[in-house]
mmCIF file of C-alpha atoms and ligand atoms in Angstrom:
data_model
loop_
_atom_site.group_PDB
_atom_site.id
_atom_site.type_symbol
_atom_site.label_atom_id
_atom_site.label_comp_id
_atom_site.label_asym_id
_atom_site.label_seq_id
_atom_site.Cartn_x
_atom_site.Cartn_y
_atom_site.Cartn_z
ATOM 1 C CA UNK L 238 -5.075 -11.420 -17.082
ATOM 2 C CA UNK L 239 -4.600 -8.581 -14.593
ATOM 3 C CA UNK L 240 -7.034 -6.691 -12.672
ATOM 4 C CA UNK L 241 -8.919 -3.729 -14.514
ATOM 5 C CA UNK L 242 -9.953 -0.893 -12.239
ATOM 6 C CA UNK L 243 -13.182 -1.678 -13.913
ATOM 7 C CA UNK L 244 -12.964 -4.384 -12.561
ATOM 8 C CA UNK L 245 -12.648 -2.891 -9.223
ATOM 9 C CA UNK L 246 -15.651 -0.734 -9.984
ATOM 10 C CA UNK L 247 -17.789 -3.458 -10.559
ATOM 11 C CA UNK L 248 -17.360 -5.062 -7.634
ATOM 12 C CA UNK L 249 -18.689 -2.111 -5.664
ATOM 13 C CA UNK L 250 -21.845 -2.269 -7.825
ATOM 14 C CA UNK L 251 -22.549 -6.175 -6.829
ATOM 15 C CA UNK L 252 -22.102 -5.531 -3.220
ATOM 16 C CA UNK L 253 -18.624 -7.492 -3.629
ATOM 17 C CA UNK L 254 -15.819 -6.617 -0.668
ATOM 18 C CA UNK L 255 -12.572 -5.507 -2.526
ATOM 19 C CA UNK L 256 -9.609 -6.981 -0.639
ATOM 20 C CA UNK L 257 -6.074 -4.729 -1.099
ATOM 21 C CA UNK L 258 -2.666 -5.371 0.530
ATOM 22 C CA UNK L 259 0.702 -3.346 0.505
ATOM 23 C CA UNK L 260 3.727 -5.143 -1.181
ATOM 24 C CA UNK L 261 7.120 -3.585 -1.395
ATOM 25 C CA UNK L 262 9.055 -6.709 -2.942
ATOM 26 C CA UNK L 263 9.249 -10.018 -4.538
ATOM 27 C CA UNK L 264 8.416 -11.868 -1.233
ATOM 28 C CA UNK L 265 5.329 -9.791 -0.836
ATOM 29 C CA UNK L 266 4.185 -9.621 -4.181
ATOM 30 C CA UNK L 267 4.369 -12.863 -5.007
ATOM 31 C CA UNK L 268 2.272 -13.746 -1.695
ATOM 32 C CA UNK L 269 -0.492 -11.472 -2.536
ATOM 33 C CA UNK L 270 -0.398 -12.934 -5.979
ATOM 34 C CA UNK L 271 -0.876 -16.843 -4.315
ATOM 35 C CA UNK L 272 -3.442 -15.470 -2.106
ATOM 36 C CA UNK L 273 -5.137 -13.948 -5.156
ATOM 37 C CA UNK L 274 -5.957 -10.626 -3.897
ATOM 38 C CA UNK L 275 -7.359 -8.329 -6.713
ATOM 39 C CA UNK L 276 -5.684 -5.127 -5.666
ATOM 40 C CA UNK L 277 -2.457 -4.078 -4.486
ATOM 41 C CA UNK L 278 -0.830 -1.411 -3.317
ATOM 42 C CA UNK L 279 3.004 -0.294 -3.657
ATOM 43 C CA UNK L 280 2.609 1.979 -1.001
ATOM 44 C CA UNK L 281 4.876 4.785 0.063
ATOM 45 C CA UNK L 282 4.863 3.475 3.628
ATOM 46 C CA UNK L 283 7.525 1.351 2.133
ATOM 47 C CA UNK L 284 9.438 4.462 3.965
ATOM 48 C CA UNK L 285 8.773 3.174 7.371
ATOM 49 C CA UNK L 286 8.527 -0.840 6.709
ATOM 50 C CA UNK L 287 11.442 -1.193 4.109
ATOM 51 C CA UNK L 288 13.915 1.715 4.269
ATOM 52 C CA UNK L 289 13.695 2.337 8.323
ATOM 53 C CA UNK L 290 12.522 5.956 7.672
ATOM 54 C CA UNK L 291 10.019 7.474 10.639
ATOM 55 C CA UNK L 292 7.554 8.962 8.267
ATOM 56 C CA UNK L 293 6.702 8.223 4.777
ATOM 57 C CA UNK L 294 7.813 11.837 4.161
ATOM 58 C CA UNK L 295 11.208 10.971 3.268
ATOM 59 C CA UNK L 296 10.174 8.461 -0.004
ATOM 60 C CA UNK L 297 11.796 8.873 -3.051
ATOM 61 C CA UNK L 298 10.304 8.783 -6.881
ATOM 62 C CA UNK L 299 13.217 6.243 -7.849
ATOM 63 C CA UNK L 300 12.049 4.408 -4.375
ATOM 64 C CA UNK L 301 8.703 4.449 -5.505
ATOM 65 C CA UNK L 302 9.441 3.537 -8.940
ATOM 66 C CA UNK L 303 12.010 0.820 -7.936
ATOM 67 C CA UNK L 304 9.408 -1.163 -5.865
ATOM 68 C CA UNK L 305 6.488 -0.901 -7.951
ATOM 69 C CA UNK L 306 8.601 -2.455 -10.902
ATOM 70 C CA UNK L 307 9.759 -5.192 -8.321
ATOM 71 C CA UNK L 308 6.026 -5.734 -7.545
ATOM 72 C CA UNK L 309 4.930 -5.324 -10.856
ATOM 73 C CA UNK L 310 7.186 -8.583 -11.874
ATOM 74 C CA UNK L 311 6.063 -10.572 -9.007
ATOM 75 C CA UNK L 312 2.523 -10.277 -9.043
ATOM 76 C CA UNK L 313 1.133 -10.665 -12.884
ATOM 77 C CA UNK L 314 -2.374 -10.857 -11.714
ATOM 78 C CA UNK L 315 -3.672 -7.745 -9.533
ATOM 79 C CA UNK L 316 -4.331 -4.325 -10.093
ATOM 80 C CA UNK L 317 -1.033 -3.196 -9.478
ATOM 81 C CA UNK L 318 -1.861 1.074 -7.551
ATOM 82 C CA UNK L 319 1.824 2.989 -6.770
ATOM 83 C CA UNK L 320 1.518 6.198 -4.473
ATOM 84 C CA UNK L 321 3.114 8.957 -5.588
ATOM 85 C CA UNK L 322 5.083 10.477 -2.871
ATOM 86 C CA UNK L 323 5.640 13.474 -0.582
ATOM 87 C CA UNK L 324 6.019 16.556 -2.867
ATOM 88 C CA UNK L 325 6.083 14.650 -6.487
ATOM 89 C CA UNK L 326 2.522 15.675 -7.099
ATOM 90 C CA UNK L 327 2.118 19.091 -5.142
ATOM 91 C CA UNK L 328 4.227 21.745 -6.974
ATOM 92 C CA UNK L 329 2.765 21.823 -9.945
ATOM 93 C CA UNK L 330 0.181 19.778 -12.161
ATOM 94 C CA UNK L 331 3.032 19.231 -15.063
ATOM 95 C CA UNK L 332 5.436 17.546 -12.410
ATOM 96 C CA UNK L 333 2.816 15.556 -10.778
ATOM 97 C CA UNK L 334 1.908 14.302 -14.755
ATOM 98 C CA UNK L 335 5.715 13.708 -15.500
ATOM 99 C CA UNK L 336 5.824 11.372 -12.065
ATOM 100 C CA UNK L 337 2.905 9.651 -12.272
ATOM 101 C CA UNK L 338 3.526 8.909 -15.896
ATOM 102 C CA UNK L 339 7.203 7.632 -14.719
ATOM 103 C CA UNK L 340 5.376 5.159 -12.212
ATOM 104 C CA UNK L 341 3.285 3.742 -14.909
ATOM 105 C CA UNK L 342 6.217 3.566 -17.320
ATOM 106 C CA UNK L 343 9.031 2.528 -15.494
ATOM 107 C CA UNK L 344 7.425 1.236 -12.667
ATOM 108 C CA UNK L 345 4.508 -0.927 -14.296
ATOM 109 C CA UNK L 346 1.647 0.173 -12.136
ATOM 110 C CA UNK L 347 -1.718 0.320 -13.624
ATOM 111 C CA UNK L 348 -2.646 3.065 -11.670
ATOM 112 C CA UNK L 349 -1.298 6.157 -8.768
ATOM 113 C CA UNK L 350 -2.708 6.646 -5.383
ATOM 114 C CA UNK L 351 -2.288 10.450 -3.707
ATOM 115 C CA UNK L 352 -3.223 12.038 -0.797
ATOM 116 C CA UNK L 353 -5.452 15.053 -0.087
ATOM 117 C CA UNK L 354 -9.571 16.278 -1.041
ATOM 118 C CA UNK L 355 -10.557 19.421 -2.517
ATOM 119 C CA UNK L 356 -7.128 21.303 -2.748
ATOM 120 C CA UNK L 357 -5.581 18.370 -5.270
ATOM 121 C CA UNK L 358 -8.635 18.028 -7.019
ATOM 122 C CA UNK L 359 -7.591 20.121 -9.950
ATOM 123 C CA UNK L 360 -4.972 18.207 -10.385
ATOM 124 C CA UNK L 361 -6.607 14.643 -9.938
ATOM 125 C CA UNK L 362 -8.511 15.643 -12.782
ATOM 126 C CA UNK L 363 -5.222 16.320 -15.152
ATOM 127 C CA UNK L 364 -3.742 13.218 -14.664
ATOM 128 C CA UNK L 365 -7.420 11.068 -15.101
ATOM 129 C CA UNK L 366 -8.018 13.298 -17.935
ATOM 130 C CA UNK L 367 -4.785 12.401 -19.960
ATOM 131 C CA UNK L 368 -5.645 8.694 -19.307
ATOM 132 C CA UNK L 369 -4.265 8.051 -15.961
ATOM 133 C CA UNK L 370 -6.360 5.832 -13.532
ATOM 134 C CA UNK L 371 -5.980 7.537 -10.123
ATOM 135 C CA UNK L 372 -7.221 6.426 -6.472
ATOM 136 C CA UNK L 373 -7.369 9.608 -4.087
ATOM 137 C CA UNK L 374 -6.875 9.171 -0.208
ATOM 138 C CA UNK L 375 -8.799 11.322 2.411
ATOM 139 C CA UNK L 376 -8.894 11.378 6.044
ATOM 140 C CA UNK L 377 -5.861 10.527 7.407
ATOM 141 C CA UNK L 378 -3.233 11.424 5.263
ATOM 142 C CA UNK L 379 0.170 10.423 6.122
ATOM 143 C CA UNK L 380 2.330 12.754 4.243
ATOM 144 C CA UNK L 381 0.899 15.002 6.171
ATOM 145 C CA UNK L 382 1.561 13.514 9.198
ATOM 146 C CA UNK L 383 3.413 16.902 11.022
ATOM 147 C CA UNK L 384 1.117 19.258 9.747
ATOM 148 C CA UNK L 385 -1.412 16.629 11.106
ATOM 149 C CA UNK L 386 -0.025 16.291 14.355
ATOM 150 C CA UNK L 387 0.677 12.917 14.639
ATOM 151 C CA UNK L 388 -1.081 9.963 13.596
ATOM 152 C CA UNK L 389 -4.215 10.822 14.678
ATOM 153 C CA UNK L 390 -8.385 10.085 13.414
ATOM 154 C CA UNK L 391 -9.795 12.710 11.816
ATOM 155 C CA UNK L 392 -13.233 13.653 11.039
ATOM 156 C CA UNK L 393 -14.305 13.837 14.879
ATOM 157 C CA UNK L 394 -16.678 16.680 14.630
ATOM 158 C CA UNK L 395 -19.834 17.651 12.546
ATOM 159 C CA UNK L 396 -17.791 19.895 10.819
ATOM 160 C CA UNK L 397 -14.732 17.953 9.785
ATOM 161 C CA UNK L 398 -16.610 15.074 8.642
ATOM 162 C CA UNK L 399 -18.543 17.166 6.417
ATOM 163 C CA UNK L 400 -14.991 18.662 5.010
ATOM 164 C CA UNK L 401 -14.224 14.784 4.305
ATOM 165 C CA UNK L 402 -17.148 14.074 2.765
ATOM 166 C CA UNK L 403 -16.828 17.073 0.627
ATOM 167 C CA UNK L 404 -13.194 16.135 0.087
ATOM 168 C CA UNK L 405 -14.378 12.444 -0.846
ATOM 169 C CA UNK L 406 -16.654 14.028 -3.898
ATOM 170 C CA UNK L 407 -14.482 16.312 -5.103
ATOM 171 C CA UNK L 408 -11.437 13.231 -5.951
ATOM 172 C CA UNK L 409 -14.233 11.112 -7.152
ATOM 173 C CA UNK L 410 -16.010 14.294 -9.141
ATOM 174 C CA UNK L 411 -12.480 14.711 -11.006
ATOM 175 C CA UNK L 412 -12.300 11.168 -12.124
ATOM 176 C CA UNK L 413 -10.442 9.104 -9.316
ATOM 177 C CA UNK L 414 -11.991 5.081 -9.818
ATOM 178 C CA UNK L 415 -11.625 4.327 -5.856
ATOM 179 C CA UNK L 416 -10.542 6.216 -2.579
ATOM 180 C CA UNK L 417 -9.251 5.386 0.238
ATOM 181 C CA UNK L 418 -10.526 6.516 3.573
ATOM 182 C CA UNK L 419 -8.034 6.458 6.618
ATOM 183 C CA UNK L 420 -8.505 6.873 10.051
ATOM 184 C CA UNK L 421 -11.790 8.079 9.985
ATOM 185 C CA UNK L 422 -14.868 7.089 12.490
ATOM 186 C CA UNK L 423 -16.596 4.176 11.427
ATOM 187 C CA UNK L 424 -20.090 6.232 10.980
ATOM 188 C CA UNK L 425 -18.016 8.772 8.724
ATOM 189 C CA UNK L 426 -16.523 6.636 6.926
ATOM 190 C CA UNK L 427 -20.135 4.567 6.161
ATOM 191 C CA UNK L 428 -21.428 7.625 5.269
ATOM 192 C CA UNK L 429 -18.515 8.757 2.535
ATOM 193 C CA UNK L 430 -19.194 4.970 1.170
ATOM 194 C CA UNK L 431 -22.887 5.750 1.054
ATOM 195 C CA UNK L 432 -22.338 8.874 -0.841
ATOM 196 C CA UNK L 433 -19.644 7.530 -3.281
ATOM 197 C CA UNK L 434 -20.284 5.669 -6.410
ATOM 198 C CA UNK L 435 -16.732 4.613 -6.723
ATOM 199 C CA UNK L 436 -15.557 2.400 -4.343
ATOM 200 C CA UNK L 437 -14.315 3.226 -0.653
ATOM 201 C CA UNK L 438 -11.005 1.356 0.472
ATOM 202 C CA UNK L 439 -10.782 1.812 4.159
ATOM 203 C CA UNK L 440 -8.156 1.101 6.528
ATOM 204 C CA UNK L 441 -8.862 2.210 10.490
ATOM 205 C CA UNK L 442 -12.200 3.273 9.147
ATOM 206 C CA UNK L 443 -14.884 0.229 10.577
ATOM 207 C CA UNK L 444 -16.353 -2.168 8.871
ATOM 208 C CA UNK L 445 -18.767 -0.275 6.043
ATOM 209 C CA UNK L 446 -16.095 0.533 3.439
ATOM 210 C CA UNK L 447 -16.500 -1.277 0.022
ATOM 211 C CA UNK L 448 -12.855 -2.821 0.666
ATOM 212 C CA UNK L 449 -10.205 -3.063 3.082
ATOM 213 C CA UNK L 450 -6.485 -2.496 2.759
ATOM 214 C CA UNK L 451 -3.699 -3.295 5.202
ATOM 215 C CA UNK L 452 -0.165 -2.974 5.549
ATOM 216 C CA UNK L 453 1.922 -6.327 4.842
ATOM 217 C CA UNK L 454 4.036 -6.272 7.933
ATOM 218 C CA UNK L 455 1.188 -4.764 9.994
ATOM 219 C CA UNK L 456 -0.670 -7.796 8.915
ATOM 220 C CA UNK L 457 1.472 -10.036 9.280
ATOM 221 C CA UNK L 458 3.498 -9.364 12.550
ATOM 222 C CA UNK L 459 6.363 -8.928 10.874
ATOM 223 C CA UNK L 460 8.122 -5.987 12.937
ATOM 224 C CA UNK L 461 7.739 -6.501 16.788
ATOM 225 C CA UNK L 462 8.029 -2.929 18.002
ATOM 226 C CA UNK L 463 5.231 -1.650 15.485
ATOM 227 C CA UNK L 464 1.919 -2.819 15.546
ATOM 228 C CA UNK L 465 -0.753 -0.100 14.736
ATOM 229 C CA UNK L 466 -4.710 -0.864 16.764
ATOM 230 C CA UNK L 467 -6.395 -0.749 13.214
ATOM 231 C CA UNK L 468 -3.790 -3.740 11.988
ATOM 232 C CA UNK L 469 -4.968 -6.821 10.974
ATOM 233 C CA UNK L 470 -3.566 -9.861 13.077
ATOM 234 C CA UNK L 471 -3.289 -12.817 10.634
ATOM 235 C CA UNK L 472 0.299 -14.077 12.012
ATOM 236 C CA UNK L 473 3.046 -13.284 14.004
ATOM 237 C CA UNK L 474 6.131 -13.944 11.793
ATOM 238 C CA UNK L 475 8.269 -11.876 13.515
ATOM 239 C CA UNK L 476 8.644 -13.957 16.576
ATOM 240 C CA UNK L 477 9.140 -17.039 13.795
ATOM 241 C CA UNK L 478 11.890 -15.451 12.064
ATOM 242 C CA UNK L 479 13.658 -14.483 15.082
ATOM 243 C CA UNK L 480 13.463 -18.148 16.534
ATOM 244 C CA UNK L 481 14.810 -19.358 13.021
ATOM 245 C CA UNK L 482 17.226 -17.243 12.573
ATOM 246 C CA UNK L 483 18.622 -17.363 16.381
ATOM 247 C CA UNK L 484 18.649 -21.637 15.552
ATOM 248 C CA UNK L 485 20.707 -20.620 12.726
ATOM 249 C CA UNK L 486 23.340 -18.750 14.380
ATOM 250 C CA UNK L 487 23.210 -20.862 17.199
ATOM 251 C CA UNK L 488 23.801 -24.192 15.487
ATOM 252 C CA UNK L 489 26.112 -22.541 13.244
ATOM 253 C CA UNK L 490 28.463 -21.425 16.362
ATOM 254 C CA UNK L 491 28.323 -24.570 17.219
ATOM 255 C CA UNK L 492 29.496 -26.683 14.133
ATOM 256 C CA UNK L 493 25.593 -28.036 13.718
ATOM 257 C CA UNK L 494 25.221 -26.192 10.175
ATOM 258 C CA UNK L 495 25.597 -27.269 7.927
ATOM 259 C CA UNK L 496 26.206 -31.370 8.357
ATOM 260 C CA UNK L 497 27.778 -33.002 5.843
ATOM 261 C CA UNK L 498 23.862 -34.327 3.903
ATOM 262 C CA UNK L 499 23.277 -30.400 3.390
ATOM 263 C CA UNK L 500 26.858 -29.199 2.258
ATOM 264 C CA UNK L 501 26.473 -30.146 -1.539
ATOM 265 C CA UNK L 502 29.757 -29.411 -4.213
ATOM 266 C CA UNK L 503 30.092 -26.173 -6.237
ATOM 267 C CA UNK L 504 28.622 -27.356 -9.264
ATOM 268 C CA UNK L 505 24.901 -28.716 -8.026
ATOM 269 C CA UNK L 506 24.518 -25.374 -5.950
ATOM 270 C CA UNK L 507 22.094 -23.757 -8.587
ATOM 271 C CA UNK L 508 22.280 -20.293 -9.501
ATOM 272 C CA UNK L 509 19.049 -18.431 -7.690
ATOM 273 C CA UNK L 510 17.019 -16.119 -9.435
ATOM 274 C CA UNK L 511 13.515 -15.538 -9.159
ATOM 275 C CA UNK L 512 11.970 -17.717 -11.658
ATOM 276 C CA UNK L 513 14.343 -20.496 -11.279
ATOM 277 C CA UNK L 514 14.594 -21.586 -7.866
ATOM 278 C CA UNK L 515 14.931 -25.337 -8.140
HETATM 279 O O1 KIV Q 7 1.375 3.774 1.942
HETATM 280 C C1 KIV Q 7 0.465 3.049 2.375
HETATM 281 O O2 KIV Q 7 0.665 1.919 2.815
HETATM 282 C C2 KIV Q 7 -0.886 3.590 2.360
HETATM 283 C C3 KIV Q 7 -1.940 2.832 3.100
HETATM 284 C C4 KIV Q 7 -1.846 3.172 4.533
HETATM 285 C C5 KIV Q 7 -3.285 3.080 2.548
HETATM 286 O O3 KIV Q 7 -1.108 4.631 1.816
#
C-alpha cells in the first residue's frame, strides 16, 4: 500500500520526523523504496543531476512526466510528489491544472510540488480544490534562481522572514498538505514549523523542520564537482564508480575482461529488464 499524504499529515501530529529523498530513475527509486522512505520526490533538479542543465530552469513537462512515471514503477510504496516546472504553473491557473493533472495521469504521482508564497496562492487553491494534493515550496526557490541572484539563503532580516512566514500560511491556507522550506535560517525556519499545522520539509533549513529532504546524488556523493554545504554525506559513490569503471577499462585494454568463466554463449545471456534480472 502506498503512502497517503494523510499519512504524511499524521506524522507531523505524533511528533514523527518525515524522511523524503529525490529519485529521477529506476536505480533511485527502487533504492528509496528498499530503504523504505515514506516520501519521495521527482524533483525538477533532475535538470542539473540527470540532463547536465545549470539550472532547473530549463526542465521540461515531458521531462517531468517521463521520470515521475519511471519512479512511479520503481517505487510502489511511497508517496510518490512530482514538481511542476519552470513556467508550467505560472501563466495561467487553467495551464497549471492541465499540467499538474498530466503529472498525475501520465506520470503516476500522487501529488505536485511548486514553488512560490502568496503570489501562487490563488492558484494552489485551484488545483487542491479540484482534488489535487499539492506541497508548496518557500524560501529558496530555485526556479527562481536569476531573479534570486544565485543560490543564496533567504529570510535574513526581520522583514523577509516575516514575508516567508506569511508566504508559508498563505500555501498552507489554500490547501497545500506539506511545504517545503529551503535555504532558510534555522530559527526561521523553526518558527514557519511552529506556525504550520501541515508539515514543514526542510532542506538547508536546521534541524526543527517536521522532515528532511535531500537530493540523491547530493546524498550520496555521486557527482564529484558538486557537493552543496546543506548535503547530506551518507557515501561517496562517485569516487567508487570511477575506480570500477577505470578497472574495467583497464583490464579490458588489457585482455583481463572478460576470462573465459565470465564469457557465457548467446543463449544463457538473459534478456534484462527490470523485473527480471536473473
Ligand atoms: O527539485 C528538487 O530537488 C527540489 C528539492 C531541492 C526540494 O525541489
Amino acid at each position: 500500500m502506498r503512502v497517503t499524504t494523510r499519512q504524511i499529515a499524521q506524522m507531523k501530529r505524533r511528533g514523527e520526523r518525515i524522511v523524503m529523498v529525490t529519485a529521477y530513475d529506476a536505480l533511485s527509486a527502487g533504492a528509496a523504496e528498499r530503504a523504505g522512505i515514506p516520501m519521495v520526490l521527482v524533483g525538477d533538479s533532475l535538470g542539473q543531476v540527470v540532463l547536465g542543465f545549470d539550472s532547473t530552469v530549463p526542465v521540461s513537462m515531458e521531462d517531468m512526466v517521463r521520470h515521475s512515471a519511471a519512479v512511479a514503477r520503481c517505487a510502489p510504496s511511497p508517496l510518490i510528489v512530482a514538481d511542476l516546472p519552470f513556467m508550467s504553473y505560472q501563466v495561467s491557473e487553467e495551464m497549471a491544472l492541465g499540467n499538474a493533472a498530466r503529472l498525475l495521469q501520465e506520470g503516476a504521482a500522487q501529488a505536485v510540488k511548486l514553488e512560490g508564497g502568496v503570489a501562487i496562492a490563488p492558484t494552489v487553491k485551484r488545483l487542491t480544490e479540484s482534488g489535487i494534493a499539492v506541497m508548496g515550496h518557500v524560501g529558496f526557490t530555485p526556479q527562481s534562481v536569476h531573479q534570486l541572484g544565485g543560490y543564496r539563503v533567504q529570510g535574513r532580516t526581520e522583514k523577509t522572514a516575516a514575508r516567508l512566514l506569511e508566504d508559508a500560511l498563505a500555501i498552507q491556507e489554500a490547501g497545500a498538505f506539506a511545504v517545503v522550506l529551503e535555504l532558510l535560517p534555522p530559527e526561521v525556519a523553526a518558527t514557519v514549523t511552529e506556525r504550520l499545522t501541515v508539515p514543514t520539509i526542510g532542506i538547508g533549513a536546521g534541524p526543527e523542520c517536521d522532515g528532511q529532504v535531500q537530493v540523491f546524488h547530493d546524498l550520496l556523493g555521486l557527482l564529484p564537482d558538486f557537493r552543496p554545504r546543506h548535503a547530506g554525506r551518507y557515501g561517496d559513490l562517485a569516487g567508487v564508480i570511477d575506480e570500477a569503471l577505470s578497472r574495467y577499462a583497464d583490464d579490458v585494454r588489457h585482455h583481463r575482461f572478460p576470462t573465459s568463466a565470465e564469457s557465457f554463449p548467446a543463449s544463457a545471456s538473459p534478456a534484462r529488464t527490470v523485473n527480471s534480472r536473473e
